[in-house]
XYZ file of C-alpha atoms in Angstrom:
579
model
C -35.828 -25.301 -21.787
C -36.501 -27.034 -25.092
C -38.705 -25.789 -27.894
C -40.948 -28.725 -28.838
C -41.767 -29.188 -32.509
C -45.119 -30.223 -33.938
C -44.110 -33.873 -33.856
C -43.347 -33.791 -30.138
C -39.551 -34.039 -30.556
C -37.453 -31.112 -29.278
C -36.014 -29.260 -32.247
C -32.777 -28.494 -30.400
C -32.332 -32.230 -29.686
C -32.633 -32.982 -33.413
C -30.016 -30.351 -34.247
C -27.800 -31.559 -31.430
C -27.918 -35.205 -32.499
C -27.430 -34.200 -36.133
C -24.313 -32.256 -35.209
C -22.913 -35.154 -33.207
C -23.524 -37.545 -36.112
C -21.834 -35.160 -38.528
C -18.787 -34.773 -36.286
C -18.623 -38.534 -35.727
C -18.744 -39.164 -39.468
C -16.008 -36.607 -39.924
C -13.796 -38.300 -37.343
C -14.337 -41.751 -38.840
C -14.234 -40.751 -42.512
C -11.507 -41.681 -44.893
C -8.732 -39.100 -45.305
C -9.756 -38.143 -48.825
C -13.317 -37.459 -47.674
C -12.505 -35.321 -44.629
C -12.627 -32.007 -46.502
C -16.083 -32.732 -47.916
C -17.359 -33.686 -44.478
C -15.792 -30.530 -43.032
C -17.531 -28.399 -45.660
C -20.841 -30.129 -44.897
C -20.377 -29.530 -41.148
C -19.635 -25.825 -41.678
C -22.663 -25.412 -43.960
C -24.817 -27.240 -41.394
C -23.632 -24.929 -38.591
C -24.306 -21.831 -40.695
C -27.750 -23.120 -41.647
C -28.525 -23.709 -37.972
C -27.246 -20.233 -37.078
C -29.196 -18.409 -39.808
C -32.361 -20.490 -39.675
C -32.782 -20.661 -35.892
C -31.985 -17.259 -34.388
C -34.053 -17.754 -31.247
C -33.755 -21.465 -30.423
C -32.928 -22.547 -26.915
C -34.808 -19.727 -25.188
C -38.091 -19.703 -23.322
C -40.531 -17.692 -25.383
C -42.325 -15.296 -23.072
C -43.136 -12.613 -25.609
C -42.007 -9.031 -25.623
C -43.650 -8.300 -22.267
C -41.725 -8.385 -19.015
C -42.543 -10.936 -16.325
C -41.755 -11.124 -12.637
C -38.749 -13.346 -12.085
C -36.524 -14.669 -9.339
C -32.904 -15.200 -10.321
C -30.386 -17.012 -8.161
C -26.934 -17.772 -9.462
C -23.286 -16.868 -9.835
C -22.082 -13.596 -11.350
C -20.255 -14.605 -14.511
C -19.227 -11.261 -15.995
C -19.276 -7.662 -14.790
C -19.061 -4.479 -16.882
C -19.767 -1.859 -14.220
C -20.366 -2.426 -10.521
C -19.871 0.940 -8.823
C -22.579 3.357 -7.683
C -25.205 4.104 -10.300
C -25.999 1.808 -13.186
C -24.574 -1.721 -12.916
C -24.498 -4.297 -15.681
C -23.540 -7.936 -15.160
C -24.472 -11.511 -16.111
C -25.899 -14.060 -13.677
C -25.922 -17.778 -14.480
C -28.083 -20.090 -12.422
C -31.747 -20.653 -11.591
C -34.338 -18.469 -13.335
C -37.983 -18.750 -12.348
C -40.572 -16.692 -14.196
C -44.056 -16.063 -12.888
C -46.261 -18.960 -13.977
C -43.353 -20.978 -15.420
C -41.212 -23.764 -13.970
C -37.747 -23.044 -12.658
C -34.999 -23.579 -15.230
C -31.255 -23.171 -15.542
C -30.096 -20.283 -17.691
C -28.385 -16.908 -17.747
C -29.632 -13.336 -17.543
C -28.206 -9.938 -18.366
C -28.972 -7.730 -15.371
C -29.322 -3.944 -15.419
C -29.383 -2.740 -11.823
C -29.477 0.790 -10.456
C -27.616 1.186 -7.161
C -28.290 4.577 -5.583
C -25.973 3.923 -2.636
C -22.345 4.122 -3.800
C -21.098 2.807 -0.430
C -22.410 -0.684 -1.158
C -19.729 -3.311 -1.858
C -19.055 -3.748 -5.578
C -20.400 -6.687 -7.555
C -17.562 -9.067 -8.417
C -17.240 -12.146 -10.589
C -17.997 -15.394 -8.755
C -20.353 -13.798 -6.254
C -23.601 -15.698 -5.568
C -26.572 -13.328 -5.788
C -30.345 -13.524 -5.531
C -32.493 -10.847 -7.132
C -36.127 -10.159 -7.970
C -36.766 -8.235 -11.184
C -38.780 -8.005 -14.381
C -37.366 -10.343 -17.041
C -37.943 -10.582 -20.769
C -36.423 -12.252 -23.782
C -34.046 -10.190 -25.979
C -35.877 -7.532 -27.957
C -36.249 -8.182 -31.688
C -37.476 -4.698 -32.637
C -35.011 -3.394 -35.193
C -33.943 -0.053 -36.531
C -32.675 0.064 -40.126
C -29.136 -1.310 -39.963
C -29.349 -2.128 -36.246
C -27.772 -5.237 -34.734
C -30.374 -7.506 -33.170
C -30.377 -7.640 -29.393
C -30.907 -11.385 -29.578
C -27.629 -11.742 -31.510
C -25.772 -9.644 -28.945
C -27.219 -11.690 -26.094
C -26.391 -14.942 -27.841
C -22.795 -13.775 -28.255
C -22.646 -13.452 -24.465
C -24.565 -16.691 -23.861
C -27.534 -14.852 -22.340
C -31.157 -15.960 -22.614
C -32.968 -13.212 -20.663
C -32.688 -9.501 -20.005
C -33.810 -8.103 -16.662
C -35.159 -4.652 -15.905
C -36.447 -2.841 -12.815
C -34.583 -4.836 -10.191
C -36.644 -4.504 -7.013
C -34.445 -6.450 -4.603
C -30.892 -7.693 -4.938
C -28.503 -9.191 -2.405
C -25.430 -11.371 -2.414
C -25.780 -14.787 -0.765
C -22.176 -15.968 -0.734
C -18.751 -14.599 -1.533
C -16.832 -15.791 -4.603
C -15.121 -19.132 -4.400
C -11.446 -19.429 -3.557
C -10.503 -19.920 -7.214
C -12.426 -16.816 -8.255
C -10.838 -14.764 -5.498
C -7.397 -16.021 -6.503
C -8.026 -15.156 -10.135
C -9.273 -11.658 -9.210
C -6.201 -11.127 -7.037
C -3.895 -12.145 -9.884
C -5.720 -9.805 -12.282
C -5.363 -6.910 -9.849
C -1.676 -7.663 -9.371
C -1.107 -7.746 -13.127
C -2.988 -4.475 -13.585
C -0.976 -2.748 -10.836
C 2.363 -3.844 -12.331
C 1.335 -2.749 -15.813
C 0.088 0.645 -14.640
C 3.376 1.129 -12.797
C 5.478 0.927 -15.968
C 3.031 1.801 -18.772
C 0.671 4.621 -19.614
C -3.006 3.939 -18.796
C -4.156 3.461 -22.412
C -1.174 1.188 -23.157
C -1.667 -0.779 -19.939
C -5.347 -1.362 -20.808
C -4.396 -2.915 -24.179
C -1.745 -5.143 -22.595
C -4.200 -6.183 -19.873
C -6.647 -7.279 -22.569
C -3.922 -9.233 -24.353
C -2.821 -11.081 -21.240
C -6.073 -11.967 -19.475
C -8.833 -10.742 -21.800
C -9.938 -7.894 -19.503
C -11.174 -5.125 -21.831
C -12.748 -2.942 -19.147
C -9.943 -0.386 -19.316
C -10.012 0.100 -23.097
C -11.878 3.192 -24.223
C -14.992 2.757 -26.413
C -13.292 4.698 -29.188
C -10.343 2.263 -29.241
C -12.731 -0.708 -29.264
C -14.628 0.777 -32.214
C -11.359 1.391 -34.075
C -10.125 -2.178 -33.653
C -13.577 -3.562 -34.490
C -13.749 -1.558 -37.728
C -10.306 -2.836 -38.763
C -11.262 -6.459 -37.997
C -8.620 -6.949 -35.277
C -10.792 -6.728 -32.155
C -10.389 -10.491 -31.656
C -6.906 -9.878 -30.241
C -8.528 -8.393 -27.122
C -10.399 -11.591 -26.288
C -8.235 -14.564 -25.375
C -8.642 -17.064 -28.204
C -6.666 -19.557 -30.230
C -4.020 -17.006 -31.226
C -3.124 -16.314 -27.583
C -3.105 -19.988 -26.638
C -0.978 -20.729 -29.713
C 1.583 -18.098 -28.720
C 1.746 -19.431 -25.159
C 2.010 -22.981 -26.511
C 4.923 -21.948 -28.736
C 6.681 -20.286 -25.803
C 6.260 -23.423 -23.706
C 7.742 -25.586 -26.473
C 10.634 -23.123 -26.743
C 11.283 -23.312 -22.993
C 10.752 -27.033 -22.361
C 11.777 -28.325 -25.775
C 9.959 -30.426 -28.349
C 11.227 -33.849 -27.280
C 8.486 -36.223 -26.196
C 8.735 -37.079 -22.517
C 6.150 -37.513 -19.804
C 7.390 -34.737 -17.506
C 7.441 -32.208 -20.377
C 3.920 -33.265 -21.336
C 2.636 -32.809 -17.779
C 4.266 -29.392 -17.352
C 3.037 -28.036 -20.691
C -0.508 -29.322 -20.135
C -0.561 -27.814 -16.639
C 0.737 -24.458 -17.937
C -1.844 -24.301 -20.746
C -4.684 -25.215 -18.376
C -3.510 -22.557 -15.899
C -3.421 -19.892 -18.632
C -6.926 -20.771 -19.836
C -8.233 -20.704 -16.261
C -6.567 -17.350 -15.604
C -8.208 -15.796 -18.679
C -11.721 -16.979 -17.771
C -11.962 -20.219 -19.796
C -13.841 -18.701 -22.739
C -14.922 -21.155 -25.487
C -12.282 -20.124 -28.115
C -9.471 -20.503 -25.577
C -10.845 -23.839 -24.335
C -11.100 -25.081 -27.916
C -7.479 -24.145 -28.651
C -6.268 -25.676 -25.384
C -8.046 -28.964 -26.094
C -6.489 -29.099 -29.566
C -2.999 -28.377 -28.199
C -3.303 -30.963 -25.430
C -4.676 -33.586 -27.837
C -1.785 -32.927 -30.232
C 0.753 -33.331 -27.413
C -0.831 -36.553 -26.178
C -1.025 -37.928 -29.723
C 2.632 -37.167 -30.313
C 3.596 -38.727 -26.995
C 1.842 -42.011 -27.831
C 3.187 -41.821 -31.419
C -0.151 -41.446 -33.159
C -0.871 -39.325 -36.213
C -2.764 -36.134 -35.373
C -4.638 -34.392 -38.174
C -5.551 -30.757 -37.403
C -9.079 -31.152 -38.745
C -9.708 -34.197 -36.567
C -8.345 -32.329 -33.549
C -10.715 -29.436 -34.250
C -13.725 -31.698 -34.567
C -12.804 -33.646 -31.440
C -12.446 -30.415 -29.438
C -15.779 -29.068 -30.699
C -17.412 -32.434 -30.039
C -16.247 -32.464 -26.408
C -17.287 -28.862 -25.782
C -20.775 -29.317 -27.237
C -21.218 -32.602 -25.365
C -20.405 -30.885 -22.055
C -22.254 -27.609 -22.749
C -24.667 -27.656 -25.733
C -25.296 -23.891 -25.367
C -21.694 -23.194 -26.406
C -22.702 -23.968 -29.998
C -24.912 -20.855 -29.972
C -22.187 -18.461 -28.813
C -20.647 -16.206 -31.432
C -17.099 -16.645 -30.156
C -17.329 -20.410 -30.466
C -18.796 -20.242 -33.971
C -16.258 -17.728 -35.268
C -13.364 -19.639 -33.718
C -14.425 -22.976 -35.212
C -15.075 -21.482 -38.669
C -11.756 -19.629 -38.681
C -9.712 -22.697 -37.699
C -11.569 -24.953 -40.155
C -10.897 -22.478 -42.953
C -7.222 -22.181 -41.981
C -6.791 -25.947 -41.908
C -8.565 -26.566 -45.236
C -7.819 -23.423 -47.261
C -4.502 -22.028 -46.021
C -2.323 -24.950 -47.290
C -3.845 -24.676 -50.773
C -3.394 -20.892 -50.825
C 0.209 -21.115 -49.603
C 1.144 -23.830 -52.090
C -0.312 -21.877 -55.011
C 1.470 -18.653 -54.070
C 4.774 -20.436 -53.462
C 4.536 -22.107 -56.877
C 4.075 -18.659 -58.464
C 6.950 -17.114 -56.515
C 9.371 -19.991 -57.070
C 12.455 -20.380 -54.917
C 12.455 -18.028 -51.932
C 14.060 -17.588 -48.550
C 12.758 -18.388 -45.107
C 11.504 -14.847 -44.476
C 9.469 -14.757 -47.706
C 8.055 -18.199 -46.976
C 7.020 -17.101 -43.476
C 5.389 -13.944 -44.849
C 3.411 -15.985 -47.392
C 2.310 -18.396 -44.656
C 1.095 -15.535 -42.482
C -0.739 -13.988 -45.414
C -2.403 -17.294 -46.260
C -3.521 -17.746 -42.654
C -5.025 -14.244 -42.553
C -6.809 -14.702 -45.888
C -8.209 -18.109 -44.897
C -9.464 -16.838 -41.538
C -11.121 -13.817 -43.187
C -12.888 -15.997 -45.755
C -14.003 -18.542 -43.167
C -15.561 -15.922 -40.889
C -17.043 -13.654 -43.586
C -20.555 -15.094 -43.651
C -20.906 -15.458 -39.839
C -19.667 -11.897 -39.257
C -22.109 -10.420 -41.771
C -25.047 -12.417 -40.422
C -24.228 -11.450 -36.808
C -23.185 -7.807 -37.039
C -24.472 -6.633 -40.434
C -21.010 -5.284 -41.344
C -17.845 -6.626 -42.922
C -14.274 -5.390 -42.236
C -12.866 -5.195 -45.754
C -9.360 -4.288 -44.569
C -9.138 -7.177 -42.086
C -6.863 -9.446 -44.216
C -4.272 -6.665 -44.515
C -4.736 -5.239 -41.021
C -4.246 -8.675 -39.443
C -0.882 -9.010 -41.208
C 0.384 -6.035 -39.199
C -1.613 -5.997 -35.987
C -1.464 -9.719 -35.129
C 2.361 -10.076 -35.402
C 2.904 -6.817 -33.511
C 0.534 -7.680 -30.665
C 1.707 -11.296 -30.797
C 5.242 -10.084 -30.102
C 3.867 -7.821 -27.391
C 2.389 -10.792 -25.493
C 5.680 -12.556 -24.559
C 7.274 -9.184 -23.832
C 4.406 -8.393 -21.459
C 4.997 -11.713 -19.691
C 8.688 -10.820 -19.411
C 7.709 -7.385 -18.056
C 5.651 -9.001 -15.301
C 8.560 -11.323 -14.464
C 11.020 -8.413 -14.181
C 8.637 -6.003 -12.419
C 9.292 -7.257 -8.841
C 13.027 -6.533 -9.172
C 12.501 -3.154 -10.853
C 14.271 -4.028 -14.116
C 11.255 -3.861 -16.438
C 11.747 -0.327 -17.809
C 13.466 -1.343 -21.101
C 10.869 -4.043 -21.743
C 8.082 -1.587 -20.940
C 9.455 0.840 -23.531
C 9.426 -1.906 -26.186
C 5.870 -2.880 -25.247
C 4.738 0.758 -25.476
C 6.212 1.132 -28.950
C 4.607 -2.077 -30.184
C 1.176 -1.107 -28.861
C 1.540 2.349 -30.430
C 2.316 0.759 -33.807
C -0.699 -1.569 -33.455
C -2.970 1.365 -32.579
C -1.739 3.334 -35.584
C -2.263 0.366 -37.925
C -5.761 -0.292 -36.581
C -6.656 3.392 -36.962
C -5.340 3.475 -40.528
C -7.281 0.388 -41.622
C -10.469 1.269 -39.742
C -11.581 3.870 -42.268
C -14.468 3.035 -44.561
C -17.149 5.087 -46.311
C -19.976 6.224 -44.057
C -22.477 4.538 -46.352
C -20.899 1.133 -45.608
C -21.948 1.273 -41.962
C -25.582 1.732 -43.028
C -25.479 -0.625 -46.030
C -27.943 -3.489 -46.116
C -29.079 -6.237 -48.460
C -27.393 -6.260 -51.847
C -25.025 -3.426 -50.950
C -23.785 -5.419 -47.949
C -23.429 -8.954 -49.290
C -22.149 -8.246 -52.808
C -18.942 -6.360 -51.876
C -18.198 -8.820 -49.065
C -18.575 -11.927 -51.238
C -16.635 -10.249 -54.045
C -13.867 -9.450 -51.560
C -13.605 -13.147 -50.659
C -13.500 -14.098 -54.349
C -10.771 -11.519 -54.966
C -8.605 -13.093 -52.259
C -8.909 -16.474 -54.024
C -8.757 -15.257 -57.641
C -4.926 -15.050 -57.882
C -4.698 -18.794 -57.185
C -5.682 -19.642 -60.765
C -2.639 -17.769 -62.093
C 0.477 -19.628 -63.177
C 2.827 -16.664 -62.757
C 3.290 -14.032 -60.123
C 2.593 -11.180 -62.552
C -0.792 -12.635 -63.450
C -1.708 -13.101 -59.798
C -0.785 -9.500 -58.965
C -2.780 -8.193 -61.933
C -5.850 -10.208 -60.950
C -5.526 -9.029 -57.359
C -5.269 -5.399 -58.477
C -8.306 -5.696 -60.752
C -10.325 -7.329 -57.969
C -9.388 -4.665 -55.413
C -10.334 -1.949 -57.909
C -13.711 -3.654 -58.453
C -14.410 -3.863 -54.699
C -13.410 -0.241 -54.146
C -15.591 0.809 -57.087
C -18.630 -0.978 -55.661
C -18.051 0.536 -52.233
C -17.735 3.992 -53.763
C -20.911 3.415 -55.796
C -23.053 2.618 -52.771
C -25.743 5.285 -52.886
C -26.092 7.689 -50.002
C -28.585 6.921 -47.308
C -32.056 7.154 -48.741
C -34.649 9.478 -47.202
C -35.994 7.861 -44.087
C -39.609 8.043 -42.974
C -40.404 5.472 -40.357
C -42.328 4.834 -37.169
C -40.669 2.465 -34.715
C -42.376 1.075 -31.630
C -39.976 0.699 -28.732
C -40.597 -0.759 -25.321
C -41.280 2.541 -23.570
C -42.625 4.658 -26.407
C -42.744 5.446 -30.112
C -39.989 6.901 -32.299
C -40.945 8.926 -35.384
C -38.017 9.620 -37.726
C -38.009 11.529 -41.003
C -35.302 13.107 -43.130
C -35.177 16.247 -45.167
C -32.017 16.977 -47.117
C -29.192 16.028 -44.698
C -31.236 16.640 -41.547
C -32.746 13.865 -39.432
C -35.841 14.936 -37.476
C -36.702 12.605 -34.591
C -39.694 12.761 -32.253
C -39.825 10.583 -29.139
C -43.268 10.001 -27.638
C -43.557 8.160 -24.343
C -45.029 8.846 -20.950
C -43.784 5.675 -19.317
C -40.629 5.145 -17.234
C -37.841 7.609 -18.016
C -35.369 4.866 -18.950
C -32.819 5.698 -21.636
C -32.934 3.378 -24.654
C -29.214 3.323 -25.438
C -29.675 1.325 -28.632
C -32.095 3.941 -29.922
C -29.717 6.782 -29.014
C -26.807 5.056 -30.750
C -28.838 4.477 -33.899
C -29.966 8.099 -34.114
C -26.433 9.415 -33.547
C -25.122 7.340 -36.466
C -26.690 9.892 -38.815
C -23.970 11.692 -40.774
C -25.763 15.062 -40.978
C -27.681 17.361 -38.668
C -29.893 15.830 -35.970
C -32.957 17.553 -34.512
C -34.691 15.811 -31.632
C -37.804 16.593 -29.621
C -39.746 14.679 -26.997
C -43.216 14.355 -25.538
C -43.654 12.861 -22.095
C -41.069 11.838 -19.512
C -39.430 9.167 -21.658
C -39.534 11.284 -24.803
C -37.934 14.331 -23.175
C -35.148 12.323 -21.615
C -34.442 10.518 -24.878
C -34.294 13.746 -26.876
C -31.926 15.273 -24.302
C -29.579 12.272 -24.510
C -29.596 12.376 -28.314
C -28.730 16.077 -28.397
C -25.947 15.672 -25.828
C -24.358 12.678 -27.553
C -24.553 14.263 -31.018
C -22.706 17.329 -29.703
C -19.954 15.134 -28.253
C -19.583 13.171 -31.496
C -19.380 16.339 -33.591
C -16.674 17.827 -31.368
C -14.726 14.561 -31.547
C -14.891 14.574 -35.356
C -13.634 18.160 -35.451
C -10.707 17.209 -33.213
C -9.812 14.236 -35.411
C -9.893 16.403 -38.553
C -7.744 19.060 -36.889
C -5.006 16.564 -35.963
C -5.244 14.516 -39.169
C -2.120 15.063 -41.335
């Protein structure tokens, strides 16, 4: 559904055509102009992302409407008895509105645990109450519309009255699910459950087995992207294929490598970052086979052009935006950063040169994704450039070893490889835990206290480039790090909070006194737990006192008290085992 502007022209169509013209100009531009066109394209994408947070969705207000949804299950988080959460893509028809194609995030309560589980690829029809993503915000809260856009979702459903599956998953979906189950069984046979969950996420992007605490740790360190199959995974697989088949240009090698890359992307779910990387790799192989020059920036723009032309909604997904910005920054900024550092170092060996290249890639990716990450999540992982230098190589080495483990598992000779994989994952977990620490005030920072340290951190990573000698670059880097740490330490504690927030099922009254947060939930409507509200309240660093009036209020206060007790006991355990 398009949002029509005052002039009668769909706004999304204007943005779409503008993006295509920009990419076309970039592809046809002269070589010396390509960087300026790339910068203009990135700025245009960021302006579209920041200026149009709710484009491409049918505006139905904050109220819920009766809806009929018929489509294919695209992603499942939980499908057993009790609360189920999954995404359906297909036909969505709201009461009083025409039928349209879209996607919906479904929350369904299944009281009968004997019902067959909901699986990916299943065709379902359901009747529920649908609404657009909620824009009501707590201080420092991530917008629900941003979270839904990251998943490519336009609607959120509640109070599912009827739900039934119409058809079983297709043969390809069943084959993919069977392969995933086989991989999981082999990994659990040789690895511990927490290690097997990490390796499962590395291989096929299935993060269902990773604990929420581990996800939060990797997210805080800026390395959570390794658990979603993206360009790094496709690049590693591409390098392995070149190592196996060789780099000589021949038609049979080209066909085998293209088929292997396409099979890997299909096995991992064909997410936009992986598709983008696969298109770039295949285009580079074809260009080399026909003896044509292939510029990385042109390959990136061609891949993005094809993906947006096929599915315009992919431009609004966070994974696609972060992937494109990271690769564009690596292509444009990393060579300049590497050349400057190598000129300061002078003559060096192959190992030092490789380390500098890895560092330049990490710095460029962090700078390229800084603004999108802050605008999407409201936080910035300051330790990401350093954490990626350790976690990415370690988990990158773990990926081919995991493939070797799966190859040796049928003959029972995978124990030595499993031990190596376990050690690598343990090192990655320790590094992510070490770099995940940040002051508690940073998680609640907003406005000036959020943007200033983040932008200064990006400047600090580029400041050593103006130095002529290595000593000057190190001194500038040390001064910049000290300045960033000083600003982070100077962030004032959370100010006293006195606010009234209107939620969907009631009202939240919050006030602080000293280090105590007093919260009153008032609501006599449905006793549905507002998990976003509970999470926001439990982020308070001090004592939490909660009370409730009405069915919704009493249930909310009980959930807040229970979760705060669990979090406090977890913090005590971490302090007890901390060296």
